[in-house]
Coordinates of C-alpha atoms and ligand atoms in Angstrom, one line a residue:
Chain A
X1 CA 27.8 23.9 19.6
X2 CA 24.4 23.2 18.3
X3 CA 23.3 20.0 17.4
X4 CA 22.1 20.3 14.2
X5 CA 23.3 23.6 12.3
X6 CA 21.8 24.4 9.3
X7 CA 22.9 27.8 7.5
X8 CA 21.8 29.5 4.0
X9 CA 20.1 26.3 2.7
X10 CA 18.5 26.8 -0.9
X11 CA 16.4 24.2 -2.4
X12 CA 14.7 24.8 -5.7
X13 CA 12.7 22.5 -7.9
X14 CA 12.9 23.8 -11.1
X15 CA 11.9 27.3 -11.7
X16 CA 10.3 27.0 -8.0
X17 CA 12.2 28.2 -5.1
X18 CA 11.1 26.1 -2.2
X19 CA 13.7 27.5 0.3
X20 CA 15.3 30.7 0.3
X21 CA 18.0 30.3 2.8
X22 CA 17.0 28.9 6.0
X23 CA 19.5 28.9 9.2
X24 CA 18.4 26.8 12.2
X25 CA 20.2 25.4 15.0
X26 CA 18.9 23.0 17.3
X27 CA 20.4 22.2 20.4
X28 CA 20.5 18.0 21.8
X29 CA 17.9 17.4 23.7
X30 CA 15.6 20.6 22.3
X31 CA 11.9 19.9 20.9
X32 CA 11.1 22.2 17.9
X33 CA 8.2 22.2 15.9
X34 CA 7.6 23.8 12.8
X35 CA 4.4 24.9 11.4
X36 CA 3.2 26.9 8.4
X37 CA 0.9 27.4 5.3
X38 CA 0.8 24.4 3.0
X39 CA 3.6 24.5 0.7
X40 CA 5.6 27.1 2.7
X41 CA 8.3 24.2 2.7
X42 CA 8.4 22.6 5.7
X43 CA 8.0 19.4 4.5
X44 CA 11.1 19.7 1.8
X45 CA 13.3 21.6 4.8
X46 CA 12.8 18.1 6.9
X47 CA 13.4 15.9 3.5
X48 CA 17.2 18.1 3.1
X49 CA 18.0 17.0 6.6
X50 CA 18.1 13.6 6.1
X51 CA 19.1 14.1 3.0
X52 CA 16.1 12.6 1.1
X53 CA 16.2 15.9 -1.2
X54 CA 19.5 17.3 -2.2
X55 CA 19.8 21.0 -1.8
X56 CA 21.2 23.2 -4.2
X57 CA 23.2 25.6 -1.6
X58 CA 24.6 26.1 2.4
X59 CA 25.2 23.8 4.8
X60 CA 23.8 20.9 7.2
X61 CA 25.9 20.0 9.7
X62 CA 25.1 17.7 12.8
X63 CA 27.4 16.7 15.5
X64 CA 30.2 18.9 14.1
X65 CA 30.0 16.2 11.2
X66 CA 28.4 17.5 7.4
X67 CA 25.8 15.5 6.5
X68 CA 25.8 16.9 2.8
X69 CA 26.8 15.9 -0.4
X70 CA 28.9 12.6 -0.6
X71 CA 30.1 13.2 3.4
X72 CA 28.0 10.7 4.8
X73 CA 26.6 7.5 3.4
X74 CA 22.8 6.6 3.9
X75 CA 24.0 4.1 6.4
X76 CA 25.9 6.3 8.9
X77 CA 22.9 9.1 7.8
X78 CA 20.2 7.2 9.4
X79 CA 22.2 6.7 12.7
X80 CA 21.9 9.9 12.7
X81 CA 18.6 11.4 11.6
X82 CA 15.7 9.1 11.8
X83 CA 12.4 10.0 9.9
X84 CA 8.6 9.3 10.3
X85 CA 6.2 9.9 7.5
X86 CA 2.9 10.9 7.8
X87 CA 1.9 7.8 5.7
X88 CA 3.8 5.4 8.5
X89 CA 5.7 3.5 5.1
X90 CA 5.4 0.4 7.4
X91 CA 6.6 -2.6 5.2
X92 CA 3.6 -4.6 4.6
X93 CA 5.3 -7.6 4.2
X94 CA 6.9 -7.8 7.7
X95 CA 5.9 -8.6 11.0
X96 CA 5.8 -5.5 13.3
X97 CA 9.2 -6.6 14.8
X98 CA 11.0 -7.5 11.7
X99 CA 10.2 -4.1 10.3
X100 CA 11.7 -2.7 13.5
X101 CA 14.6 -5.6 13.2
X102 CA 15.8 -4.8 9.5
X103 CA 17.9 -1.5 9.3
X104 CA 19.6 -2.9 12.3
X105 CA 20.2 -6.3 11.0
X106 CA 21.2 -4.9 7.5
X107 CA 22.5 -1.6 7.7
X108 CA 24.5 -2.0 11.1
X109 CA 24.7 -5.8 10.7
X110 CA 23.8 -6.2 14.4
X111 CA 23.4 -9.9 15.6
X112 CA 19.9 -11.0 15.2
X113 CA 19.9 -11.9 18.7
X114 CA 20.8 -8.5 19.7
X115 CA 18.5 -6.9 16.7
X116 CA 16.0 -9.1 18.2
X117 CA 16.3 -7.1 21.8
X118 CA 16.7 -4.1 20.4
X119 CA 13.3 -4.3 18.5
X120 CA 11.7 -5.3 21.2
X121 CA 12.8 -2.9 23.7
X122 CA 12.0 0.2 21.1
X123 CA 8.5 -1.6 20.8
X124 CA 8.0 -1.4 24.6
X125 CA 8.9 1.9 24.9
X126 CA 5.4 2.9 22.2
X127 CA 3.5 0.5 23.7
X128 CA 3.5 -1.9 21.0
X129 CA 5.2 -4.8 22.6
X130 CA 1.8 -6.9 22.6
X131 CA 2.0 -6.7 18.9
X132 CA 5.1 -7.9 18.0
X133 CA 4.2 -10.7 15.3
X134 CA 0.9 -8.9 13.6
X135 CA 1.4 -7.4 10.4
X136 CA 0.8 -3.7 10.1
X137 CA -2.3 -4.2 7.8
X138 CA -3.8 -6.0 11.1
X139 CA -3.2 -2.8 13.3
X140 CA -5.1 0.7 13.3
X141 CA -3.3 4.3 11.9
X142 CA -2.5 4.9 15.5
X143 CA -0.6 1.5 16.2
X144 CA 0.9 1.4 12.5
X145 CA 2.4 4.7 13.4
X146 CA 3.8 4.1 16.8
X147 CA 5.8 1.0 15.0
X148 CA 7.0 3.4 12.6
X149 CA 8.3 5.3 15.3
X150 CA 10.2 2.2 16.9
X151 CA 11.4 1.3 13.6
X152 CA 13.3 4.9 13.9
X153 CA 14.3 4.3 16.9
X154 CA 16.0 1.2 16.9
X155 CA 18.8 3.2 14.6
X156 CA 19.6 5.1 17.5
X157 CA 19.1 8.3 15.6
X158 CA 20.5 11.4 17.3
X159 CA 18.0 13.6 16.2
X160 CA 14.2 12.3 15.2
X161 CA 12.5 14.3 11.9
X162 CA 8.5 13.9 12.3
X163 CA 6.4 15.4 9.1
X164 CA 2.9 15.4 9.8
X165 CA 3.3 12.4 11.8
X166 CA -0.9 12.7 13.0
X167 CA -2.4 14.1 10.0
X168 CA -3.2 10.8 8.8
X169 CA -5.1 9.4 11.8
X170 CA -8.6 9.6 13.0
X171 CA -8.7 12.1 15.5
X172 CA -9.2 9.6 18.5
X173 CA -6.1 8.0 17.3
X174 CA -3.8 11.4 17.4
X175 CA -3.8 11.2 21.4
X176 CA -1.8 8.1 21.4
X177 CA 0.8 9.2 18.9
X178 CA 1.4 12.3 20.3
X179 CA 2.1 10.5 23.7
X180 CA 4.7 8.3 22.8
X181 CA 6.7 11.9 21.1
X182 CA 6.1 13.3 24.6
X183 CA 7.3 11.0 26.5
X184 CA 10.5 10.8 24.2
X185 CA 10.9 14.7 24.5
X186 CA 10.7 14.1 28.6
X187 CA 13.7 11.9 27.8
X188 CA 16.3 14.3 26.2
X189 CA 15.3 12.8 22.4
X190 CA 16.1 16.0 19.9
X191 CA 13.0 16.2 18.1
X192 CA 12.4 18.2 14.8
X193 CA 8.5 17.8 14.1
X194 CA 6.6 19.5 11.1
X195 CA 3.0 19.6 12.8
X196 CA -0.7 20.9 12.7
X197 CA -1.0 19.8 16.2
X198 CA -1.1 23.4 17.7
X199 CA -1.6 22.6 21.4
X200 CA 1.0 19.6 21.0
X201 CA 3.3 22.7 19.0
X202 CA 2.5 25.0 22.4
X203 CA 2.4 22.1 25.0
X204 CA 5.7 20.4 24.1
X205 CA 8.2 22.2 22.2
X206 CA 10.8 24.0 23.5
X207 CA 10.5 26.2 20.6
X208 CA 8.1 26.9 17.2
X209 CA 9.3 28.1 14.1
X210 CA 7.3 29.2 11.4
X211 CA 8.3 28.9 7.8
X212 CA 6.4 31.5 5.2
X213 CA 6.9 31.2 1.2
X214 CA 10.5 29.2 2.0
X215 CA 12.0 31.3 5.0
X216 CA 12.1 31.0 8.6
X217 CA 9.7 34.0 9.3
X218 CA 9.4 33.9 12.9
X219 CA 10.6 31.7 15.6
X220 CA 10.6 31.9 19.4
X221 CA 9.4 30.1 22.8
X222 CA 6.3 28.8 21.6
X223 CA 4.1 31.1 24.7
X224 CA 5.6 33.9 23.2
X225 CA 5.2 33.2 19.6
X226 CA 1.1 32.3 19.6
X227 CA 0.1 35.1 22.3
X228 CA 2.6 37.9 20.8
X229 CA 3.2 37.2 16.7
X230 CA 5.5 39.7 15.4
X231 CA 4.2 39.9 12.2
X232 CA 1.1 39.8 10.6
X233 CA 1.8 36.5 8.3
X234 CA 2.0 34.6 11.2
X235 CA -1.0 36.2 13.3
X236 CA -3.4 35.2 10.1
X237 CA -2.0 31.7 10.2
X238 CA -2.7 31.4 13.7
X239 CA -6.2 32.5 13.7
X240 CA -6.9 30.2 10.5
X241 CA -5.8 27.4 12.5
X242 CA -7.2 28.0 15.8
Chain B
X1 CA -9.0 -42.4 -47.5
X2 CA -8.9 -44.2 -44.2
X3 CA -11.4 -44.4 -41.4
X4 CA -10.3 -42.1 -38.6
X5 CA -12.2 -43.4 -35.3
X6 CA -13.3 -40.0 -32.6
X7 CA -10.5 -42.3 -30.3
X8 CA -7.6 -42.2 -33.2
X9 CA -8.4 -38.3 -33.4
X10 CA -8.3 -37.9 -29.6
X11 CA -4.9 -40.1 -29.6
X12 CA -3.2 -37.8 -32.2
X13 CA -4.1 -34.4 -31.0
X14 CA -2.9 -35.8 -27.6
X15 CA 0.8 -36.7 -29.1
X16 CA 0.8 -33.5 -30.6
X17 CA -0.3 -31.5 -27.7
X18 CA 2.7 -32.4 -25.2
X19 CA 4.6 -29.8 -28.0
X20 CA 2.1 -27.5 -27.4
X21 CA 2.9 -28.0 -23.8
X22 CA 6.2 -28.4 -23.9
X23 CA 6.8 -25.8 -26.4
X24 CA 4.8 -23.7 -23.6
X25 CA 6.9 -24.3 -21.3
X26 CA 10.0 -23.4 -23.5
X27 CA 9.0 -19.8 -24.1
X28 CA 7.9 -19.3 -20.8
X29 CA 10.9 -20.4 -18.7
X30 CA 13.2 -18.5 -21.4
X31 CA 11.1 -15.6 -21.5
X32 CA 10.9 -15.6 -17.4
X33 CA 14.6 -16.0 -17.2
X34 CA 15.4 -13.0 -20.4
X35 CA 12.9 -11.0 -18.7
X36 CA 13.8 -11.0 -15.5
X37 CA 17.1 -9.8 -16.7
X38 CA 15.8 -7.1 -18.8
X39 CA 13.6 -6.0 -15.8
X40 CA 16.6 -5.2 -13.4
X41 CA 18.7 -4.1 -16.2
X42 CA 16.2 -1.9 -16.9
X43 CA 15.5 -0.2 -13.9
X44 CA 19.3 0.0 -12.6
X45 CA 20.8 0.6 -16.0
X46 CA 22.6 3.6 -17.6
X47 CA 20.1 5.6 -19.6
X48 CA 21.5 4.3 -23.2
X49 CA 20.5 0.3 -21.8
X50 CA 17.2 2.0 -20.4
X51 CA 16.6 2.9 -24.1
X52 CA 17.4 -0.3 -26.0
X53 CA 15.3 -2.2 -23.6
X54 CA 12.6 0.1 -24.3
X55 CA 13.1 0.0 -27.7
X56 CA 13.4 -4.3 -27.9
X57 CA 9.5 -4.5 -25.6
X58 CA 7.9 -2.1 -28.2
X59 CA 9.3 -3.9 -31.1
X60 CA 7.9 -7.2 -30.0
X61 CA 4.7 -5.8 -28.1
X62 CA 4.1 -3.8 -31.1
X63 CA 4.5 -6.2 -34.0
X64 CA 2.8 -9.9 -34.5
X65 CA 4.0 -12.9 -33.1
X66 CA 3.1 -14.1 -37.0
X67 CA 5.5 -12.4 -38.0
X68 CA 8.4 -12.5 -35.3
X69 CA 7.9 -16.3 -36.2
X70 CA 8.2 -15.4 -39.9
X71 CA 11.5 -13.6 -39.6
X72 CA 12.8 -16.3 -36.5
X73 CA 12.3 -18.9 -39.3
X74 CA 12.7 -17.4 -42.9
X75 CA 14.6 -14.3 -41.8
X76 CA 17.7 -16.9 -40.2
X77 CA 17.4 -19.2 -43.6
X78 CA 18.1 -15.9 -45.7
X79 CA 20.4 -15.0 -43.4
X80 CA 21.7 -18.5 -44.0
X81 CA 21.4 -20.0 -40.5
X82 CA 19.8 -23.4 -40.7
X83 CA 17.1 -23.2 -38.0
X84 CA 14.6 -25.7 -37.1
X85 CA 10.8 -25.2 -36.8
X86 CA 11.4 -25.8 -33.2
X87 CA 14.5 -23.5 -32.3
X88 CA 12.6 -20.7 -34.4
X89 CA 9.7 -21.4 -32.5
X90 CA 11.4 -21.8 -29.4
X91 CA 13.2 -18.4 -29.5
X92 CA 10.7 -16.2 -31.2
X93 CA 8.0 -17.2 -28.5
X94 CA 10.9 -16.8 -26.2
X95 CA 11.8 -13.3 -26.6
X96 CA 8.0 -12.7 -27.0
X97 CA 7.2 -13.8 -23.6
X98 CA 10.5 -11.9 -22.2
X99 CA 8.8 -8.4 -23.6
X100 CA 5.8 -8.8 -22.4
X101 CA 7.0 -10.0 -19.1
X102 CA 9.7 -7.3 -18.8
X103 CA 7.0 -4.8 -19.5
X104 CA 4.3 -6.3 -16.4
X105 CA 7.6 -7.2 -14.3
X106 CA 8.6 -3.4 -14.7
X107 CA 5.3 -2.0 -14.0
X108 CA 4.7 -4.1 -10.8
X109 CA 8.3 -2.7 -9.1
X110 CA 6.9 0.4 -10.1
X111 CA 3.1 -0.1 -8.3
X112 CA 5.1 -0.6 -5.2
X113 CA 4.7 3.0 -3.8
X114 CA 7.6 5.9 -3.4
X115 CA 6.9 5.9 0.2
X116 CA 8.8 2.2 0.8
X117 CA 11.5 3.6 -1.2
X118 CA 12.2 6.4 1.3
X119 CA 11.1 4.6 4.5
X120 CA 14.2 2.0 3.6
X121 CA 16.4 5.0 2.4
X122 CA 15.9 6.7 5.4
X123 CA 16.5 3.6 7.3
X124 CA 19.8 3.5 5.8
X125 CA 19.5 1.0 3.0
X126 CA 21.4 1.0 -0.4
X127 CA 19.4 0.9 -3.4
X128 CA 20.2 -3.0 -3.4
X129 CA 19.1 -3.6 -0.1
X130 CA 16.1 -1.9 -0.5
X131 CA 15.4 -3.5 -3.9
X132 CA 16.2 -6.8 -2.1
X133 CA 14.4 -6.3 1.3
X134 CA 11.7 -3.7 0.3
X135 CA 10.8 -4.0 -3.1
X136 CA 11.3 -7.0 -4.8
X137 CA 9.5 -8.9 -1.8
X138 CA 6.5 -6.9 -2.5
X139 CA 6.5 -6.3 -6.4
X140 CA 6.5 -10.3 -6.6
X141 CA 3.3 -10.5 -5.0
X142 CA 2.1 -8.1 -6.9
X143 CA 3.4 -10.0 -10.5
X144 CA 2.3 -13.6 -9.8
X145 CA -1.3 -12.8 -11.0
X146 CA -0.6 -11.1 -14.4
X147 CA 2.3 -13.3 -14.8
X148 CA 0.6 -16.3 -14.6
X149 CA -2.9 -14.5 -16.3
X150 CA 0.2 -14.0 -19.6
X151 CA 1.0 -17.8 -19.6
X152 CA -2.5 -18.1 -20.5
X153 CA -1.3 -15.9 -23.9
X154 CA 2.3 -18.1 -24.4
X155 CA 0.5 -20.9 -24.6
X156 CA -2.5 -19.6 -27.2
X157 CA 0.6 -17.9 -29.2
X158 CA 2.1 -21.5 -29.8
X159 CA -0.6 -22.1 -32.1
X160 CA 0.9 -19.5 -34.3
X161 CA 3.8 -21.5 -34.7
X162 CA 2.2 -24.3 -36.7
X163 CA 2.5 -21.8 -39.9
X164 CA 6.2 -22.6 -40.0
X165 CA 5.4 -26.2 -40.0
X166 CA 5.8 -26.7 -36.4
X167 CA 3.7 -29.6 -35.4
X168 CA 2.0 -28.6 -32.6
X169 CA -1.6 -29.4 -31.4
X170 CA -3.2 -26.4 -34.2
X171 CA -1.0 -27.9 -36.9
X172 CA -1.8 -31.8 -35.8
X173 CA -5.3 -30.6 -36.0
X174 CA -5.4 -29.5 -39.7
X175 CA -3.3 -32.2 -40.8
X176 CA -5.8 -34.6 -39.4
X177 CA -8.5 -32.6 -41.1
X178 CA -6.8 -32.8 -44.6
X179 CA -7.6 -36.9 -43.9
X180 CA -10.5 -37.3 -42.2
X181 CA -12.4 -34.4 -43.5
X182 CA -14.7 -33.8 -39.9
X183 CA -13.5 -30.4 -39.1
X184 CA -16.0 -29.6 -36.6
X185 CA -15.2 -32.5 -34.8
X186 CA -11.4 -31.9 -35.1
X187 CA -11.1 -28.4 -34.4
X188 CA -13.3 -28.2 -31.4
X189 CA -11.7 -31.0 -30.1
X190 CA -8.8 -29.1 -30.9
X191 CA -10.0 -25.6 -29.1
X192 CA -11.5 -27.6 -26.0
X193 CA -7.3 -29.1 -25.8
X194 CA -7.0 -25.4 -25.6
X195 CA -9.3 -24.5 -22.9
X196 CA -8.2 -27.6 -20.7
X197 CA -4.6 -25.9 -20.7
X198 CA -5.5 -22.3 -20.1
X199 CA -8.9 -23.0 -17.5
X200 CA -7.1 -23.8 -14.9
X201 CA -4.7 -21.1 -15.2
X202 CA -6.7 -17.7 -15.7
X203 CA -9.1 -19.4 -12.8
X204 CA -5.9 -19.7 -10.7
X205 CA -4.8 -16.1 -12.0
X206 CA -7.8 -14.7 -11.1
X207 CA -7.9 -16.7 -7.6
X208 CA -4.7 -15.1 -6.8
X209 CA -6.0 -11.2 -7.7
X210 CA -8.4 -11.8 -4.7
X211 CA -6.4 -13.2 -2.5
X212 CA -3.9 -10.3 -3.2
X213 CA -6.7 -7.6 -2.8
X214 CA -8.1 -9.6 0.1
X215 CA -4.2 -9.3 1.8
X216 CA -4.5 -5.8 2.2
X217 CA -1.6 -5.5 0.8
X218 CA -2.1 -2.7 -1.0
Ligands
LIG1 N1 9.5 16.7 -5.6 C1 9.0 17.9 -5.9 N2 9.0 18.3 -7.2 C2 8.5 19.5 -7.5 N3 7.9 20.4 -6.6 C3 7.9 20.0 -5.3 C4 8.4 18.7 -4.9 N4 8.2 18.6 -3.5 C5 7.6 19.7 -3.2 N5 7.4 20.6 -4.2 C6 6.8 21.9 -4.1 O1 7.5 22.6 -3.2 C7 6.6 23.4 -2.4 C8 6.8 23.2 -0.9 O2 6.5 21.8 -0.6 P1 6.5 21.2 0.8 O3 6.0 19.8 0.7 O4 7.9 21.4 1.4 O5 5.4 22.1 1.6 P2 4.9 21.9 3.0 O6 5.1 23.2 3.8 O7 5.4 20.6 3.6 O8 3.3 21.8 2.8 P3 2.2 20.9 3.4 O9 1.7 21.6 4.7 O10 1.1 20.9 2.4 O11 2.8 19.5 3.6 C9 5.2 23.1 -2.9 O12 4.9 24.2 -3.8 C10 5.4 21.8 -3.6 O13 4.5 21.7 -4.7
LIG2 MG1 4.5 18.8 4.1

């Protein structure tokens, strides 16, 4: 049994059709990176998982537990599925660890003490544990986004969304960030990442899907997928991005 | 007619200035306290109480605080309430203060951008906690300058109240005129009483824009 199972999942706003029925499955452990023309709806597919848009049809389930509708409340939802933004969404007016400490503290109520160890073990793991008191505004894209992905973390997601995550950064900053996902991936962390990162997308996932006008229009092993495209839709979008 | 000494002048448009300052202080710590509560009410609210609060900042942004005055004081006396200058006073510049407050209040949550909203969704908080943990902390920062820049206009507007007889430091002013006859004297000693109160506070207003900017915070 799959992971996460989505099957025939519509999403319209308004007259627009974002997506037209999209089945996935993803496996624990399993790395999958979607790419895809602006506006093919990548970034609304991630923003159903979690919940963050409600879709209009089909099903989302993870753990053999639906995730739609009413099922689950936003507090057993982000132990779950944990999200990182492209804009990080740090809160300004924290400290690097009480960002990480306050989904913990007020969603699980977790001891502070324990929040406290939590935080900073997450922190360690992105390299951020020399950084614990600064406020995000003091740190660069690269930093800011490695907290946001502690802050994720410390939930003890099952499955980690990532939309864009690097898109935001100057380019000598994207090395860093990408790091810390591959060294979670190494770990057995079920990853779900949205990404213009090509060679990350070949390097690391254990498979690449790519979304065209709101369907899954190809997906595979990601050798396979940008040496041999199957259709032409998705042998343009690789040479326009390469 | 009596002498009036510059030092007699000085002495009664002090007296009558603690009203202006206390009557200040009225309308801002009801209006604070009204707005306030119109400012959660109306961003939780059910669309009908979303409305009505709408409906109650246009009226009072979009009509005179002569005439909110006029009605507070005549408007009850028709009505055949017995008010006092100073409760009319008190609750017209109140409600004032709470419409233009609910209206900055309103607009500062709202500067606070989408993206917090979802970060502390996603991170599993309620709309409470995130209003209480996420938002508020940061739309505060954001209102202390333009709330404190409007106290600078609460405390102008309670000159307005000397038309219903309310003896404030404006009204002190042209009754000292009537006997002494030195209006330039009186009413820019008058207008400076003004400026003494209000200096300080759009400097400080304006002190903490920078130091807001200069945060980063946003
Ligand atoms: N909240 C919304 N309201 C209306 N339309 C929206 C909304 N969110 C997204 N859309 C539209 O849905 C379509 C798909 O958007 P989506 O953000 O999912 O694309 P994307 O594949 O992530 O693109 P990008 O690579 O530019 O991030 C776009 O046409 C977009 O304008
Ligand atoms: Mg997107």
């Amino acid at each position: 049994m799959a992971l996460v199972s989505v099957k025939d999942l519509h999403k319209s706003f308004g007259e627009l059709e974002v997506l037209k029925g999209i089945d996935l499955e993803v496996e624990a452990g399993e790395v999958v990176s979607i790419i895809g023309r602006s506006g093919s709806g990548k970034s609304t597919l991630l923003r159903c998982l979690n919940q963050l848009e409600r879709h209009d049809w089909g099903t989302i389930v993870l753990a053999d537990q639906r995730l739609d509708g009413a099922a689950m409340s936003p507090g057993e939802l982000s132990q779950n599925v944990g999200m990182v933004f492209q804009s990080f969404n740090l809160f300004p007016h924290k400290t690097v660890v009480e960002n990480v400490m306050l989904a913990p503290l007020v969603v699980k109520q977790t001891p502070r003490g324990e929040a406290r160890r939590i935080a900073e073990s997450v922190l360690a793991k992105v390299g951020m544990s020399e950084k614990v008191d600064a406020y995000p505004a003091q740190l660069s894209g690269g930093q800011q986004q490695r907290v946001a992905i502690a802050r994720a973390l410390a939930m003890n997601p099952k499955v980690l969304l990532c939309d864009e995550v690097t898109s935001a950064l100057d380019p000598e900053l994207v090395g860093e960030v990408l790091r810390v996902l591959e060294e979670l991936a190494r770990e057995g962390m079920t990853l779900i990442l949205v990404t213009h990162e090509m060679k990350f997308a070949r390097d690391v996932s254990d498979r690449v899907v790519f979304m065209h006008q709101g369907r899954i229009h190809e997906s595979g092993d990601p050798q396979t997928l940008f040496t041999q495209p199957r259709t032409p839709e998705l042998s343009q979008f690789i040479a326009s991005v390469l | 007619m009596t002498d009036f000494t510059l030092w007699d002048i000085v002495r009664n448009l002090l007296l009558a200035g603690r009203w202006t300052v206390v009557l200040s202080l009225i309308a801002f710590a009801g209006g604070a306290l009204v707005g306030l509560v119109l400012t959660l009410a109306r961003m939780g609210g059910l669309k009908p109480i979303r409305w009505l609060i709408r409906l109650y900042v246009d009226l009072f942004q979009g009509t005179p605080l002569l005439m909110q005055l006029f009605l507070a004081y005549f408007g009850a006396a028709v009505l055949g309430f017995d008010v006092s200058a100073w409760t009319a006073a008190s609750v017209a510049l109140t409600l004032f203060t709470s419409a233009f407050l609910c209206d900055i209040w309103r607009g500062c949550v709202e500067a606070v951008p989408s993206g917090q909203w979802q970060a502390s969704r996603v991170l599993g908080l309620n709309y409470l906690q995130s209003m209480r943990h996420v938002i508020l902390p940061q739309a505060l920062r954001l209102a202390v300058p333009p709330t404190v820049g409007f106290s600078v206009q609460v405390i102008k507007g309670t000159a307005l109240a000397s038309v219903i007889g309310f003896v404030e430091l404006t009204k002190a002013g042209t009754m000292l005129n009537n006997a002494a006859f030195a209006p330039f004297t009186i009413f820019a000693l008058v207008a400076l009483g003004y400026f003494i109160l209000c200096y300080p506070l759009s400097r400080y207003a304006r002190h903490l824009e920078k130091k807001l900017y200069g945060a980063g915070i946003r």
